[in-house]
mmCIF file of C-alpha atoms and ligand atoms in Angstrom:
data_model
loop_
_atom_site.group_PDB
_atom_site.id
_atom_site.type_symbol
_atom_site.label_atom_id
_atom_site.label_comp_id
_atom_site.label_asym_id
_atom_site.label_seq_id
_atom_site.Cartn_x
_atom_site.Cartn_y
_atom_site.Cartn_z
ATOM 1 C CA ASN S 1 0.000 0.000 0.000
ATOM 2 C CA LEU S 2 0.923 3.591 -0.614
ATOM 3 C CA ASP S 3 1.831 4.857 2.817
ATOM 4 C CA ILE S 4 1.550 8.597 2.463
ATOM 5 C CA ARG S 5 -0.138 10.837 4.955
ATOM 6 C CA VAL S 6 0.773 14.510 4.897
ATOM 7 C CA SER S 7 -0.455 16.723 7.638
ATOM 8 C CA ILE S 8 -0.528 20.397 6.756
ATOM 9 C CA PRO S 9 -3.204 22.014 8.861
ATOM 10 C CA SER S 10 -3.276 25.312 6.965
ATOM 11 C CA ASN S 11 -6.080 26.715 4.861
ATOM 12 C CA ASP S 12 -3.986 28.010 1.995
ATOM 13 C CA GLU S 13 -2.852 26.407 -1.281
ATOM 14 C CA ILE S 14 -0.290 24.237 0.507
ATOM 15 C CA GLY S 15 -3.029 22.931 2.799
ATOM 16 C CA SER S 16 -5.232 21.976 -0.164
ATOM 17 C CA LEU S 17 -2.265 20.385 -1.902
ATOM 18 C CA GLY S 18 -1.694 18.253 1.211
ATOM 19 C CA LYS S 19 -5.340 17.220 1.205
ATOM 20 C CA ALA S 20 -5.191 16.361 -2.502
ATOM 21 C CA ILE S 21 -2.163 14.135 -1.885
ATOM 22 C CA ASN S 22 -3.946 12.322 0.924
ATOM 23 C CA ASP S 23 -7.051 11.783 -1.213
ATOM 24 C CA LEU S 24 -4.919 10.469 -4.048
ATOM 25 C CA ALA S 25 -3.129 7.999 -1.770
ATOM 26 C CA LEU S 26 -6.464 6.791 -0.399
ATOM 27 C CA GLU S 27 -7.884 6.357 -3.893
ATOM 28 C CA THR S 28 -4.768 4.509 -5.105
ATOM 29 C CA ASN S 29 -4.970 2.110 -2.186
ATOM 30 C CA ARG S 30 -8.642 1.492 -2.794
ATOM 31 C CA TYR S 31 -7.939 0.803 -6.470
ATOM 32 C CA ARG S 32 -5.112 -1.599 -5.639
ATOM 33 C CA SER S 33 -7.154 -3.534 -3.142
ATOM 34 C CA ASN S 34 -10.055 -3.804 -5.639
ATOM 35 C CA ARG S 35 -7.684 -5.105 -8.256
ATOM 36 C CA ARG S 36 -6.221 -7.648 -5.839
ATOM 37 C CA GLU S 37 -9.655 -8.847 -4.854
ATOM 38 C CA PHE S 38 -10.741 -9.043 -8.489
ATOM 39 C CA PHE S 39 -7.818 -11.272 -9.492
ATOM 40 C CA ALA S 40 -8.243 -13.425 -6.395
ATOM 41 C CA ASN S 41 -11.885 -13.918 -7.392
ATOM 42 C CA ILE S 42 -11.055 -14.862 -10.959
ATOM 43 C CA SER S 43 -8.432 -17.375 -9.880
ATOM 44 C CA HIS S 44 -10.852 -18.923 -7.450
ATOM 45 C CA GLU S 45 -13.683 -19.075 -9.990
ATOM 46 C CA LEU S 46 -11.421 -20.756 -12.545
ATOM 47 C CA ARG S 47 -9.701 -23.082 -10.143
ATOM 48 C CA THR S 48 -12.952 -24.741 -9.072
ATOM 49 C CA PRO S 49 -14.089 -25.964 -12.512
ATOM 50 C CA ILE S 50 -10.543 -26.862 -13.503
ATOM 51 C CA SER S 51 -10.127 -29.085 -10.473
ATOM 52 C CA TYR S 52 -13.374 -30.852 -11.385
ATOM 53 C CA LEU S 53 -12.136 -31.363 -14.931
ATOM 54 C CA LYS S 54 -8.842 -32.733 -13.737
ATOM 55 C CA GLY S 55 -10.414 -34.996 -11.140
ATOM 56 C CA TYR S 56 -13.054 -36.540 -13.376
ATOM 57 C CA ALA S 57 -10.725 -36.870 -16.365
ATOM 58 C CA GLU S 58 -8.447 -38.837 -14.053
ATOM 59 C CA VAL S 59 -11.304 -41.094 -12.958
ATOM 60 C CA LEU S 60 -12.166 -41.819 -16.588
ATOM 61 C CA LYS S 61 -8.556 -42.288 -17.601
ATOM 62 C CA GLN S 62 -7.995 -44.897 -14.930
ATOM 63 C CA ASP S 63 -11.359 -46.599 -15.459
ATOM 64 C CA LEU S 64 -12.301 -45.894 -11.847
ATOM 65 C CA TYR S 65 -16.038 -46.285 -12.372
ATOM 66 C CA GLN S 66 -18.408 -49.172 -11.863
ATOM 67 C CA THR S 67 -21.182 -48.715 -14.389
ATOM 68 C CA GLU S 68 -21.808 -47.114 -17.740
ATOM 69 C CA GLU S 69 -24.269 -44.796 -16.018
ATOM 70 C CA GLU S 70 -21.566 -43.596 -13.694
ATOM 71 C CA ARG S 71 -19.261 -42.978 -16.648
ATOM 72 C CA GLN S 72 -21.975 -40.874 -18.308
ATOM 73 C CA GLN S 73 -22.367 -38.866 -15.093
ATOM 74 C CA TYR S 74 -18.684 -38.025 -15.015
ATOM 75 C CA LEU S 75 -18.743 -36.999 -18.645
ATOM 76 C CA LYS S 76 -21.713 -34.749 -17.953
ATOM 77 C CA ILE S 77 -19.865 -33.043 -15.104
ATOM 78 C CA ILE S 78 -16.899 -32.417 -17.386
ATOM 79 C CA ASP S 79 -19.234 -31.016 -20.015
ATOM 80 C CA ASP S 80 -21.110 -28.754 -17.542
ATOM 81 C CA GLU S 81 -17.951 -27.422 -15.970
ATOM 82 C CA THR S 82 -16.412 -26.645 -19.361
ATOM 83 C CA GLU S 83 -19.612 -24.865 -20.308
ATOM 84 C CA ARG S 84 -19.480 -22.758 -17.165
ATOM 85 C CA MET S 85 -15.839 -21.811 -17.704
ATOM 86 C CA ILE S 86 -16.689 -20.625 -21.203
ATOM 87 C CA ARG S 87 -19.554 -18.569 -19.784
ATOM 88 C CA LEU S 88 -17.310 -17.087 -17.133
ATOM 89 C CA ILE S 89 -14.626 -16.113 -19.630
ATOM 90 C CA ASN S 90 -17.180 -14.596 -22.022
ATOM 91 C CA ASP S 91 -18.754 -12.606 -19.182
ATOM 92 C CA LEU S 92 -15.376 -11.368 -17.988
ATOM 93 C CA PHE S 93 -14.411 -10.297 -21.469
ATOM 94 C CA GLU S 94 -17.681 -8.473 -21.913
ATOM 95 C CA LEU S 95 -17.376 -6.678 -18.562
ATOM 96 C CA SER S 96 -13.844 -5.551 -19.242
ATOM 97 C CA LYS S 97 -14.875 -4.163 -22.620
ATOM 98 C CA MET S 98 -17.717 -2.262 -20.986
ATOM 99 C CA GLU S 99 -15.577 -0.864 -18.229
ATOM 100 C CA GLU S 100 -13.063 0.431 -20.732
ATOM 101 C CA GLY S 101 -15.855 1.988 -22.758
ATOM 102 C CA LYS S 102 -14.958 -0.266 -25.682
ATOM 103 C CA ILE S 103 -18.377 -1.631 -26.378
ATOM 104 C CA ASP S 104 -20.313 -0.423 -29.383
ATOM 105 C CA LEU S 105 -24.002 -0.001 -28.827
ATOM 106 C CA GLN S 106 -26.223 0.229 -31.891
ATOM 107 C CA MET S 107 -28.600 2.906 -30.678
ATOM 108 C CA ASN S 108 -32.052 2.963 -32.248
ATOM 109 C CA ALA S 109 -35.588 3.931 -31.348
ATOM 110 C CA ILE S 110 -36.817 0.844 -29.506
ATOM 111 C CA ASP S 111 -40.220 -0.342 -28.368
ATOM 112 C CA LEU S 112 -39.348 -1.821 -24.985
ATOM 113 C CA THR S 113 -42.598 -3.800 -24.791
ATOM 114 C CA ASP S 114 -41.504 -5.750 -27.890
ATOM 115 C CA VAL S 115 -38.132 -6.429 -26.299
ATOM 116 C CA ILE S 116 -39.758 -7.719 -23.142
ATOM 117 C CA GLU S 117 -42.072 -9.983 -25.087
ATOM 118 C CA THR S 118 -39.082 -11.532 -26.858
ATOM 119 C CA ALA S 119 -37.258 -11.984 -23.544
ATOM 120 C CA LEU S 120 -40.364 -13.592 -22.036
ATOM 121 C CA PHE S 121 -40.619 -15.932 -24.977
ATOM 122 C CA LYS S 122 -37.047 -17.050 -24.380
ATOM 123 C CA VAL S 123 -37.480 -17.841 -20.686
ATOM 124 C CA ARG S 124 -40.948 -19.367 -21.045
ATOM 125 C CA ILE S 125 -39.513 -22.892 -21.194
ATOM 126 C CA ASP S 126 -37.601 -22.374 -17.941
ATOM 127 C CA LEU S 127 -40.730 -21.015 -16.258
ATOM 128 C CA LYS S 128 -42.687 -24.076 -17.310
ATOM 129 C CA LYS S 129 -39.975 -26.445 -16.205
ATOM 130 C CA GLU S 130 -39.929 -24.887 -12.751
ATOM 131 C CA GLY S 131 -43.741 -24.866 -12.506
ATOM 132 C CA LEU S 132 -43.859 -21.116 -11.933
ATOM 133 C CA THR S 133 -46.692 -18.851 -13.011
ATOM 134 C CA LEU S 134 -45.972 -15.915 -15.268
ATOM 135 C CA LYS S 135 -47.925 -12.722 -14.700
ATOM 136 C CA SER S 136 -47.502 -9.913 -17.157
ATOM 137 C CA GLN S 137 -48.957 -6.457 -17.485
ATOM 138 C CA LEU S 138 -47.606 -4.995 -20.677
ATOM 139 C CA ASP S 139 -48.611 -1.560 -21.909
ATOM 140 C CA ARG S 140 -48.396 -1.772 -25.696
ATOM 141 C CA ASN S 141 -48.315 1.975 -26.190
ATOM 142 C CA VAL S 142 -45.215 3.027 -24.315
ATOM 143 C CA PRO S 143 -43.066 5.662 -26.057
ATOM 144 C CA TYR S 144 -39.889 4.563 -27.803
ATOM 145 C CA ILE S 145 -36.635 4.671 -25.911
ATOM 146 C CA GLU S 146 -33.144 5.203 -27.284
ATOM 147 C CA GLY S 147 -31.235 1.922 -26.971
ATOM 148 C CA ASP S 148 -29.627 -1.165 -28.454
ATOM 149 C CA GLY S 149 -32.287 -3.816 -29.033
ATOM 150 C CA ILE S 150 -29.958 -6.790 -28.550
ATOM 151 C CA ARG S 151 -28.420 -5.374 -25.367
ATOM 152 C CA LEU S 152 -31.833 -4.516 -23.952
ATOM 153 C CA GLU S 153 -32.978 -8.062 -24.585
ATOM 154 C CA GLN S 154 -29.852 -9.314 -22.834
ATOM 155 C CA ILE S 155 -30.740 -7.200 -19.763
ATOM 156 C CA PHE S 156 -34.251 -8.591 -19.516
ATOM 157 C CA THR S 157 -33.462 -12.243 -20.238
ATOM 158 C CA ASN S 158 -30.787 -12.027 -17.572
ATOM 159 C CA LEU S 159 -33.130 -10.569 -14.945
ATOM 160 C CA LEU S 160 -35.867 -13.027 -15.857
ATOM 161 C CA ARG S 161 -33.484 -15.996 -15.716
ATOM 162 C CA ASN S 162 -32.364 -14.877 -12.256
ATOM 163 C CA ALA S 163 -35.995 -14.551 -11.166
ATOM 164 C CA VAL S 164 -36.631 -18.149 -12.282
ATOM 165 C CA ARG S 165 -33.335 -19.385 -10.878
ATOM 166 C CA TYR S 166 -33.921 -17.996 -7.388
ATOM 167 C CA THR S 167 -37.624 -18.834 -7.089
ATOM 168 C CA GLU S 168 -38.831 -22.202 -5.895
ATOM 169 C CA LYS S 169 -42.557 -21.660 -6.058
ATOM 170 C CA GLY S 170 -45.051 -18.957 -6.925
ATOM 171 C CA SER S 171 -44.694 -16.505 -9.737
ATOM 172 C CA VAL S 172 -42.585 -14.184 -11.802
ATOM 173 C CA SER S 173 -44.311 -10.912 -12.742
ATOM 174 C CA VAL S 174 -43.382 -8.388 -15.353
ATOM 175 C CA LYS S 175 -44.898 -4.959 -15.737
ATOM 176 C CA ILE S 176 -44.118 -2.166 -18.196
ATOM 177 C CA TRP S 177 -45.696 1.265 -18.310
ATOM 178 C CA SER S 178 -44.784 4.872 -18.965
ATOM 179 C CA ALA S 179 -45.040 7.996 -16.859
ATOM 180 C CA LEU S 180 -43.423 11.425 -16.873
ATOM 181 C CA ASN S 181 -41.384 10.889 -20.052
ATOM 182 C CA LYS S 182 -39.933 7.645 -18.830
ATOM 183 C CA VAL S 183 -40.563 3.995 -19.487
ATOM 184 C CA HIS S 184 -40.597 1.860 -16.344
ATOM 185 C CA VAL S 185 -40.274 -1.888 -15.961
ATOM 186 C CA ILE S 186 -40.692 -4.068 -12.895
ATOM 187 C CA ILE S 187 -39.555 -7.677 -12.714
ATOM 188 C CA GLU S 188 -40.706 -9.299 -9.537
ATOM 189 C CA ASP S 189 -40.529 -12.807 -8.137
ATOM 190 C CA THR S 190 -41.783 -14.698 -5.096
ATOM 191 C CA GLY S 191 -38.418 -16.355 -4.532
ATOM 192 C CA ILE S 192 -35.822 -16.713 -1.818
ATOM 193 C CA GLY S 193 -35.096 -12.981 -1.602
ATOM 194 C CA ILE S 194 -31.851 -11.174 -0.800
ATOM 195 C CA PRO S 195 -30.722 -10.271 2.740
ATOM 196 C CA VAL S 196 -30.681 -6.534 3.375
ATOM 197 C CA GLU S 197 -26.905 -6.472 3.959
ATOM 198 C CA ASP S 198 -26.283 -7.977 0.508
ATOM 199 C CA LEU S 199 -28.603 -5.618 -1.355
ATOM 200 C CA PRO S 200 -26.105 -2.795 -1.909
ATOM 201 C CA LEU S 201 -23.531 -5.324 -3.180
ATOM 202 C CA ILE S 202 -25.359 -7.533 -5.645
ATOM 203 C CA PHE S 203 -24.437 -5.384 -8.663
ATOM 204 C CA GLU S 204 -20.741 -5.844 -7.835
ATOM 205 C CA ARG S 205 -18.673 -8.363 -9.765
ATOM 206 C CA PHE S 206 -18.683 -11.829 -8.159
ATOM 207 C CA HIS S 207 -20.905 -10.891 -5.244
ATOM 208 C CA ARG S 208 -23.257 -13.737 -4.466
ATOM 209 C CA VAL S 209 -25.498 -14.234 -1.488
ATOM 210 C CA GLU S 210 -24.914 -17.945 -1.328
ATOM 211 C CA LYS S 211 -21.911 -19.000 -3.350
ATOM 212 C CA SER S 212 -22.747 -22.674 -3.449
ATOM 213 C CA ARG S 213 -26.357 -22.172 -4.408
ATOM 214 C CA SER S 214 -25.542 -19.782 -7.230
ATOM 215 C CA ARG S 215 -22.852 -22.165 -8.421
ATOM 216 C CA GLU S 216 -25.191 -25.151 -8.356
ATOM 217 C CA LEU S 217 -27.636 -23.179 -10.469
ATOM 218 C CA GLY S 218 -24.994 -22.347 -13.036
ATOM 219 C CA GLY S 219 -24.382 -18.701 -12.099
ATOM 220 C CA THR S 220 -21.094 -16.868 -12.587
ATOM 221 C CA GLY S 221 -21.736 -13.941 -10.233
ATOM 222 C CA LEU S 222 -21.166 -11.493 -13.095
ATOM 223 C CA GLY S 223 -24.685 -11.266 -14.541
ATOM 224 C CA LEU S 224 -25.933 -8.302 -12.533
ATOM 225 C CA ALA S 225 -22.678 -6.366 -12.933
ATOM 226 C CA ILE S 226 -23.126 -6.680 -16.706
ATOM 227 C CA VAL S 227 -26.807 -5.761 -16.460
ATOM 228 C CA LYS S 228 -26.077 -2.595 -14.466
ATOM 229 C CA ASN S 229 -23.356 -1.507 -16.890
ATOM 230 C CA LEU S 230 -25.647 -2.061 -19.874
ATOM 231 C CA VAL S 231 -28.537 -0.193 -18.244
ATOM 232 C CA GLU S 232 -26.353 2.808 -17.478
ATOM 233 C CA LEU S 233 -24.781 2.841 -20.947
ATOM 234 C CA GLN S 234 -28.343 3.310 -22.225
ATOM 235 C CA ASN S 235 -29.079 6.163 -19.799
ATOM 236 C CA GLY S 236 -31.294 4.008 -17.627
ATOM 237 C CA THR S 237 -31.411 3.290 -13.913
ATOM 238 C CA ILE S 238 -31.873 0.037 -12.025
ATOM 239 C CA SER S 239 -32.768 -0.525 -8.395
ATOM 240 C CA VAL S 240 -33.676 -3.501 -6.261
ATOM 241 C CA ASN S 241 -35.932 -4.239 -3.308
ATOM 242 C CA SER S 242 -36.136 -7.561 -1.605
ATOM 243 C CA GLN S 243 -37.298 -9.452 1.433
ATOM 244 C CA VAL S 244 -35.827 -12.785 2.449
ATOM 245 C CA GLY S 245 -38.351 -15.569 1.950
ATOM 246 C CA LYS S 246 -40.821 -13.239 0.204
ATOM 247 C CA GLY S 247 -39.226 -12.243 -3.063
ATOM 248 C CA THR S 248 -37.296 -9.705 -5.060
ATOM 249 C CA ARG S 249 -38.229 -6.785 -7.239
ATOM 250 C CA PHE S 250 -36.040 -5.053 -9.790
ATOM 251 C CA GLN S 251 -37.196 -1.729 -11.167
ATOM 252 C CA LEU S 252 -35.710 -0.158 -14.288
ATOM 253 C CA SER S 253 -36.399 3.197 -15.904
ATOM 254 C CA PHE S 254 -35.319 4.588 -19.268
ATOM 255 C CA PRO S 255 -35.887 8.077 -20.615
ATOM 256 C CA ALA S 256 -38.374 8.242 -23.511
ATOM 257 C CA ALA S 257 -36.760 9.159 -26.835
ATOM 258 C CA GLU S 258 -37.237 12.786 -27.921
HETATM 259 P P1 ADP A 1 -25.292 -15.262 -10.450
HETATM 260 O O1 ADP A 1 -24.643 -15.689 -11.709
HETATM 261 O O2 ADP A 1 -24.637 -15.798 -9.217
HETATM 262 O O3 ADP A 1 -26.771 -15.402 -10.447
HETATM 263 P P2 ADP A 1 -25.742 -12.393 -10.653
HETATM 264 O O4 ADP A 1 -24.758 -11.280 -10.814
HETATM 265 O O5 ADP A 1 -26.774 -12.567 -11.717
HETATM 266 O O6 ADP A 1 -24.901 -13.704 -10.410
HETATM 267 O O7 ADP A 1 -26.486 -12.174 -9.267
HETATM 268 C C1 ADP A 1 -25.709 -11.924 -8.095
HETATM 269 C C2 ADP A 1 -26.365 -12.546 -6.862
HETATM 270 O O8 ADP A 1 -27.573 -11.835 -6.558
HETATM 271 C C3 ADP A 1 -26.783 -13.996 -7.056
HETATM 272 O O9 ADP A 1 -25.738 -14.885 -6.751
HETATM 273 C C4 ADP A 1 -27.925 -14.130 -6.068
HETATM 274 O O10 ADP A 1 -27.406 -14.394 -4.782
HETATM 275 C C5 ADP A 1 -28.556 -12.732 -6.057
HETATM 276 N N1 ADP A 1 -29.776 -12.615 -6.901
HETATM 277 C C6 ADP A 1 -29.863 -12.128 -8.151
HETATM 278 N N2 ADP A 1 -31.131 -12.125 -8.599
HETATM 279 C C7 ADP A 1 -31.888 -12.640 -7.606
HETATM 280 C C8 ADP A 1 -33.294 -12.904 -7.424
HETATM 281 N N3 ADP A 1 -34.195 -12.637 -8.391
HETATM 282 N N4 ADP A 1 -33.690 -13.445 -6.232
HETATM 283 C C9 ADP A 1 -32.794 -13.702 -5.265
HETATM 284 N N5 ADP A 1 -31.469 -13.478 -5.360
HETATM 285 C C10 ADP A 1 -31.010 -12.954 -6.508
#
């Protein structure tokens, strides 16, 4: 860490210079510790699937299985873990592009209700599989917003997939309407909810409430960080409310196009 602390208790230019140096040192340290944490997270996230791959490849190599069924199970684990590593690497690449401002959005006038219908169509199978009810209230006359259709769809499929993923029974509801020159969307579920102390952190990279549960369900812990970046790149806002055991509600707003 940068160990600088200047103490110049005067109110003139030298005093403000001292304060600027202290702020800079603090910011540098914060940046370094974020970076450290980020790389520690990536190594951990990659090490887990790789150790599965290694372990099960070894089992297969040495014929350490009893039945054909068991062999198939091991192959499936190898396949799933490879899949998840690919997802993780793609997500990381995407996030880093966004954070460097190197992502090209194709901005157009977009009907957000259409986008949401497409996203709903895509997750319908998952909803059915989980036995959840879908409730939707879609205003078909909302004003256009300025955005990238593909990226907007990515935002909503991601939020809907999370809603399905973290809900055991009940429903997933989607509502879209417009008011005061904005288009608003709510995605709400009756799932496991998010503890209040985790709420301010869930848009951070790799933050998960329950690591093992998210992992079991195929999550990478990067989805919401990507969602938030994409929302903000399209001048929108996203916020979350939740109650453990009751459910979670994400609200998004985008300015209507001129
Ligand atoms: P993951 O890939 O782990 O789902 P995300 O970035 O999409 O990562 O979400 C971060 C964490 O926020 C999740 O691990 C989960 O703990 C929590 N979370 C996200 N959406 C919901 C939801 N609808 N209900 C409950 N918890 C959620």
